Amino acid sequence: MSQPTFETAVRTQGVNMFFGEGESRVTALKQADFDARRGELIMLVGPSGCGKTTLLSVIAGTLTPQAGTVEVFGQRLDGLGQEDLTTFRRKNLGFVFQSFNLIPTLTSLENVTVPLLIQGVSQREAEERARIVFEKVGLKGREDSRPNSLSGGQQQRVAIARALVHEPPLLICDEPTSALDKDTGAQIMEMIRTLSRAPNRCVVVVTHDQRIFRFADRIAEMEDGRIRRVVDDPRQLDTTHL
Amino acid sequence: MYRLALNMLFGDRAKLAMLLCGLAFSALLMAQQTSVFFGIMSWTYTPIYNIRSTIWVSDPMVEQANDAKPMRDTELGKVRSVDGVSWAAPLHMSILQARMTDGNFKLITMVGIDADTFAGAPAQLSQGRIEELRLPNTVIIDEWGAQLMGRTVVGPDGKTKTVPLKPGDTFEINDIEARIVGICKVRRAFTGGPFVYTTYDRAKAYNLEARRTLSFMLVEPRDGVSASQLCDRIERETALKAWTTDTVIWDWSDRSLAKNTFWWFWKNTGIPFSFGTAVALGLFVGIAISGQTFYSFVLENLKYFAAIKAMGAGMATIARMLLVQALTAGLIGFGLGAGMAQAIGRVMIEKGMPPFVMFPQIFWATLVLVLGISLVSAIIGIIKVSRVDAASVFRG
């Protein structure tokens, strides 16, 4: 692995993660070394059970590894307590989930305001800022719609707006296109790639969806809890086992 | 975040309706049953309420207002001689059978009052004059009794109806005629029988077999002498029992006959247990329904709470959100339940059955209990959410 540079956004070294004890112990990450740069969109790919989601959780600070170091935008996460990790996530991370996780009883605009309200921003200011992001993701006019009345693509746009509204440097996307058709998935990925071009932003995407590999700047292939290799061109991947 | 929490709550109308039903039912049951309980208990000391006097004097073995142990008439002279007594009047109270003109019998509470002073007479007469009690064989009956003891007649349409008794009507007590000369408004008695007022001497005549007929003595202290002081003197000098007659439940003294009557019924009847069971049932049903519904609401929103946690909300923020949701539901549920209890109470008060007394303290106690139910529900939800791993949001 290369030494950290000012361009490094995320860096993990020798990360070990296992679940359970004794005979039921399952190793999810084995000496996982990974890095992502500012301004890039990097994908984590690999077969089911290879540790993609666990590594993503470690980078997001929702899981603490048993060994190894995790550094995100210069901040070591592996030594932080739960409260500090929560504060870190609040300020630095945006999430796009596989099943959107939009609260169905709130309007789309209210869903987008959630990260700002968590930060303590006033309701009025949160709504003003949410409207601006809403327009950026192409959903102007659908602010008062409930998530269930939107199409899958529109719901994912709302989720992206929610992930971006507090301008986090790191965007974590977990299977962002798995619930979308090909064209909608491509549109969403185009949007995510554009967002990743901000100089101080990094986007990490976990996916199985080979149709979107072309949107990645780099692809990290995982196998058995570690990074097998990192490629710049998806054609370099052996996709038969993915 | 609180507004979002409320929007989450109000957005799920089915769950909210269920939650409110549970809380409202619980509040209704607790408030209504407690009010009926206090209403029934207030009936136990009805004689003190109806027969206004500053001090009641009784046989020393008397424990409560419905427990008259008749004394000799000579005791009246002893009480009158106590320093500080302005006046003292005899009072007779007994439960007798009245025979109606149609041959039917009804239980009545006979009250014999002093014919000279009319001390202990009903405060309000809707028909007749109190002075007419001085006429031979006359009585005054309460409105409830007039209705209860009324004549049943068959109308031209073939339907039966009750014609209430009125001045001029008669009935018999121990084969002695009782002619009604007035109808009075008084509070009903715990025993259910109507009050029939007559003079003390005539009450003795109606009680053919009674050797002693002085049930109580009504006493008024002279100016400058407190009721409590005079009670002490009467008890010291006559060896009788003297009671004050304060009936304000939250403020009555240890000497209060009403208070002693209340607690006698509390200790010696199953009334507190049966009503307490109903109130406890309301509480448990509230906890069960509301706890279960709120828990189900939390379960349904668990993945969203996990997402909110992942986005950086601390457990304290989420706990406050759940508390706001549960307590808001609690306040609305209480409003609905207490409102219904009040509405039912109004109907009860108009009909006079069952008795209904909703003290402000009942309102506040019900509010505290309903909010307690909400708090328990919220705590169950908080425990559940606190156990959810933020990383679970990445597991599909």
Coordinates of N, CA, C and O in Angstrom, one line a residue, chain B residues 45-120:
Chain B
Y45 N -72.0 9.8 53.6 CA -72.2 10.8 54.7 C -73.3 11.8 54.3 O -73.2 13.0 54.7
T46 N -74.2 11.4 53.4 CA -75.3 12.2 53.0 C -76.0 12.9 54.2 O -76.4 14.1 54.1
P47 N -76.4 12.2 55.3 CA -77.1 12.8 56.4 C -76.4 14.1 56.9 O -77.1 15.1 57.2
I48 N -75.1 14.1 56.9 CA -74.4 15.2 57.4 C -74.5 16.4 56.5 O -74.6 17.6 56.8
Y49 N -74.5 16.0 55.2 CA -74.6 17.0 54.1 C -76.0 17.7 54.1 O -76.2 18.9 54.0
N50 N -77.0 16.8 54.3 CA -78.4 17.3 54.2 C -78.8 18.0 55.5 O -79.6 19.0 55.4
I51 N -78.4 17.5 56.6 CA -78.8 18.0 57.9 C -77.7 18.9 58.4 O -76.7 18.4 59.1
R52 N -77.7 20.2 58.1 CA -76.6 21.1 58.4 C -76.6 21.5 59.9 O -77.6 21.9 60.4
S53 N -75.4 21.2 60.5 CA -75.3 21.6 61.9 C -73.8 21.7 62.1 O -73.0 20.9 61.5
T54 N -73.3 22.5 63.0 CA -71.9 22.7 63.2 C -71.3 21.5 63.9 O -70.2 21.0 63.6
I55 N -72.1 20.9 64.9 CA -71.6 19.8 65.7 C -72.7 18.7 65.8 O -73.9 19.1 65.9
W56 N -72.3 17.5 65.6 CA -73.2 16.4 65.9 C -72.7 15.7 67.2 O -71.5 15.5 67.3
V57 N -73.7 15.3 68.0 CA -73.3 14.6 69.2 C -74.0 13.2 69.2 O -75.2 13.1 68.8
S58 N -73.3 12.2 69.5 CA -73.8 10.8 69.4 C -73.4 10.0 70.7 O -72.6 10.4 71.5
D59 N -74.0 8.8 70.7 CA -73.5 7.8 71.7 C -72.0 7.6 71.4 O -71.6 7.6 70.3
P60 N -71.2 7.3 72.5 CA -69.8 7.2 72.3 C -69.4 6.0 71.4 O -68.3 6.0 70.9
M61 N -70.3 5.0 71.3 CA -69.9 3.8 70.5 C -70.2 4.0 69.0 O -69.9 3.1 68.2
V62 N -70.8 5.1 68.6 CA -71.1 5.4 67.2 C -69.8 5.5 66.4 O -68.9 6.2 66.9
E63 N -69.7 4.9 65.2 CA -68.5 4.9 64.4 C -68.7 5.8 63.2 O -67.7 6.3 62.6
Q64 N -69.9 5.9 62.7 CA -70.2 6.6 61.5 C -71.6 7.1 61.4 O -72.5 6.7 62.2
A65 N -71.9 7.9 60.4 CA -73.2 8.7 60.4 C -74.4 7.8 60.2 O -75.5 8.2 60.6
N66 N -74.2 6.6 59.6 CA -75.4 5.8 59.4 C -75.6 4.8 60.6 O -76.5 3.9 60.5
D67 N -74.8 5.0 61.6 CA -74.8 4.0 62.7 C -75.3 4.6 63.9 O -74.6 4.9 64.9
A68 N -76.6 4.9 63.9 CA -77.2 5.6 65.1 C -77.4 4.6 66.2 O -78.0 3.6 66.0
K69 N -76.9 5.0 67.4 CA -77.2 4.2 68.6 C -78.0 5.0 69.5 O -77.4 5.9 70.2
P70 N -79.3 4.8 69.5 CA -80.2 5.8 70.2 C -79.8 6.0 71.7 O -79.4 5.1 72.4
M71 N -80.0 7.3 72.1 CA -79.7 7.6 73.5 C -81.0 8.0 74.2 O -82.0 8.2 73.6
R72 N -80.9 8.2 75.5 CA -82.1 8.7 76.3 C -82.2 10.2 76.0 O -81.2 10.9 75.8
D73 N -83.5 10.6 76.0 CA -83.7 12.1 75.8 C -83.1 13.0 76.8 O -82.8 14.2 76.5
T74 N -82.8 12.4 78.0 CA -82.2 13.2 79.0 C -80.8 13.7 78.7 O -80.3 14.7 79.2
E75 N -80.2 13.0 77.7 CA -78.8 13.4 77.3 C -78.8 14.8 76.7 O -77.8 15.5 76.8
L76 N -80.0 15.2 76.1 CA -80.0 16.5 75.5 C -79.8 17.6 76.5 O -79.1 18.6 76.3
G77 N -80.4 17.4 77.7 CA -80.2 18.4 78.8 C -78.8 18.5 79.2 O -78.3 19.6 79.4
K78 N -78.1 17.4 79.2 CA -76.7 17.4 79.6 C -75.9 18.2 78.6 O -75.0 19.1 79.0
V79 N -76.1 18.0 77.3 CA -75.4 18.7 76.3 C -75.7 20.2 76.4 O -74.8 21.1 76.2
R80 N -77.0 20.5 76.6 CA -77.4 21.9 76.6 C -76.7 22.7 77.8 O -76.5 23.9 77.7
S81 N -76.3 21.9 78.8 CA -75.7 22.6 80.0 C -74.2 22.8 79.8 O -73.6 23.4 80.7
V82 N -73.6 22.3 78.8 CA -72.2 22.5 78.6 C -71.9 23.9 78.2 O -72.6 24.5 77.4
D83 N -70.9 24.5 78.9 CA -70.5 25.9 78.6 C -70.1 26.0 77.2 O -69.2 25.3 76.7
G84 N -70.6 27.0 76.5 CA -70.2 27.3 75.1 C -71.3 26.8 74.1 O -71.2 27.1 72.9
V85 N -72.3 26.1 74.6 CA -73.4 25.6 73.7 C -74.4 26.7 73.5 O -75.0 27.2 74.5
S86 N -74.6 27.1 72.2 CA -75.6 28.2 72.0 C -77.0 27.5 72.0 O -77.9 28.0 72.6
W87 N -77.1 26.4 71.3 CA -78.4 25.7 71.3 C -78.1 24.2 70.9 O -77.1 23.9 70.3
A88 N -78.9 23.3 71.4 CA -78.8 21.9 71.0 C -80.2 21.3 70.7 O -81.2 21.6 71.4
A89 N -80.3 20.6 69.6 CA -81.7 20.1 69.2 C -81.6 18.6 69.0 O -80.5 18.1 68.6
P90 N -82.7 17.9 69.2 CA -82.7 16.4 69.0 C -82.8 16.1 67.6 O -83.4 16.8 66.8
L91 N -82.3 14.9 67.2 CA -82.5 14.4 65.9 C -82.7 12.9 65.9 O -82.0 12.2 66.6
H92 N -83.8 12.5 65.2 CA -84.0 11.0 65.2 C -83.8 10.6 63.7 O -84.2 11.2 62.8
M93 N -83.1 9.4 63.6 CA -82.9 8.9 62.3 C -83.1 7.4 62.4 O -82.5 6.7 63.3
S94 N -84.0 6.8 61.5 CA -84.2 5.3 61.5 C -84.7 4.9 60.2 O -85.2 5.7 59.4
I95 N -84.5 3.7 59.9 CA -85.0 3.1 58.6 C -86.2 2.3 58.9 O -86.3 1.4 59.7
L96 N -87.3 2.8 58.2 CA -88.7 2.2 58.5 C -89.3 1.7 57.1 O -88.7 2.1 56.1
Q97 N -90.4 1.0 57.3 CA -91.1 0.7 56.0 C -92.3 1.5 55.9 O -93.1 1.7 56.8
A98 N -92.5 2.1 54.7 CA -93.7 2.9 54.4 C -94.7 2.0 53.6 O -94.2 1.3 52.6
R99 N -95.9 2.0 53.9 CA -96.9 1.2 53.2 C -97.7 2.2 52.3 O -98.3 3.1 52.7
M100 N -97.6 1.9 51.0 CA -98.2 2.8 50.0 C -99.7 2.5 49.9 O -100.2 1.4 50.3
T101 N -100.5 3.4 49.3 CA -101.9 3.2 49.1 C -102.3 2.0 48.3 O -103.3 1.4 48.5
D102 N -101.3 1.6 47.4 CA -101.6 0.4 46.6 C -101.1 -0.9 47.3 O -101.1 -2.0 46.7
G103 N -100.7 -0.8 48.6 CA -100.3 -2.0 49.3 C -98.8 -2.3 49.2 O -98.3 -3.2 49.9
N104 N -98.1 -1.6 48.4 CA -96.7 -1.8 48.2 C -95.9 -1.2 49.4 O -96.3 -0.2 50.0
F105 N -94.7 -1.8 49.7 CA -93.9 -1.3 50.8 C -92.6 -0.7 50.3 O -92.0 -1.2 49.3
K106 N -92.2 0.4 50.9 CA -90.9 1.0 50.5 C -90.1 1.3 51.7 O -90.7 1.7 52.7
L107 N -88.7 1.1 51.7 CA -87.9 1.4 52.8 C -87.6 2.9 52.7 O -87.4 3.5 51.7
I108 N -87.7 3.6 53.9 CA -87.5 5.0 54.0 C -86.5 5.3 55.1 O -86.4 4.5 56.0
T109 N -85.9 6.5 55.0 CA -85.1 6.9 56.2 C -85.9 8.0 56.8 O -86.0 9.1 56.3
M110 N -86.3 7.7 58.0 CA -87.2 8.7 58.8 C -86.2 9.6 59.5 O -85.3 9.2 60.2
V111 N -86.5 10.9 59.3 CA -85.7 12.0 60.1 C -86.6 12.8 60.9 O -87.5 13.4 60.4
G112 N -86.4 12.7 62.2 CA -87.3 13.5 63.1 C -86.5 14.7 63.6 O -85.4 14.6 64.2
I113 N -87.1 15.9 63.4 CA -86.3 17.1 63.7 C -87.1 17.9 64.8 O -88.4 17.7 65.0
D114 N -86.4 18.8 65.5 CA -87.0 19.6 66.5 C -88.2 20.5 66.0 O -87.9 21.3 65.1
A115 N -89.4 20.3 66.5 CA -90.5 21.1 66.0 C -90.5 22.5 66.3 O -91.1 23.4 65.6
D116 N -89.8 22.9 67.4 CA -89.7 24.3 67.8 C -88.8 25.1 66.9 O -89.1 26.2 66.4
T117 N -87.6 24.5 66.7 CA -86.5 25.3 65.9 C -86.4 24.9 64.5 O -85.8 25.6 63.6
F118 N -86.9 23.7 64.2 CA -86.7 23.0 62.8 C -85.2 22.9 62.5 O -84.8 22.9 61.4
A119 N -84.4 22.8 63.6 CA -83.0 22.5 63.3 C -82.8 21.2 62.6 O -83.4 20.2 63.1
G120 N -82.1 21.2 61.5 CA -81.9 19.9 60.8 C -82.9 19.8 59.6 O -82.8 18.8 58.9

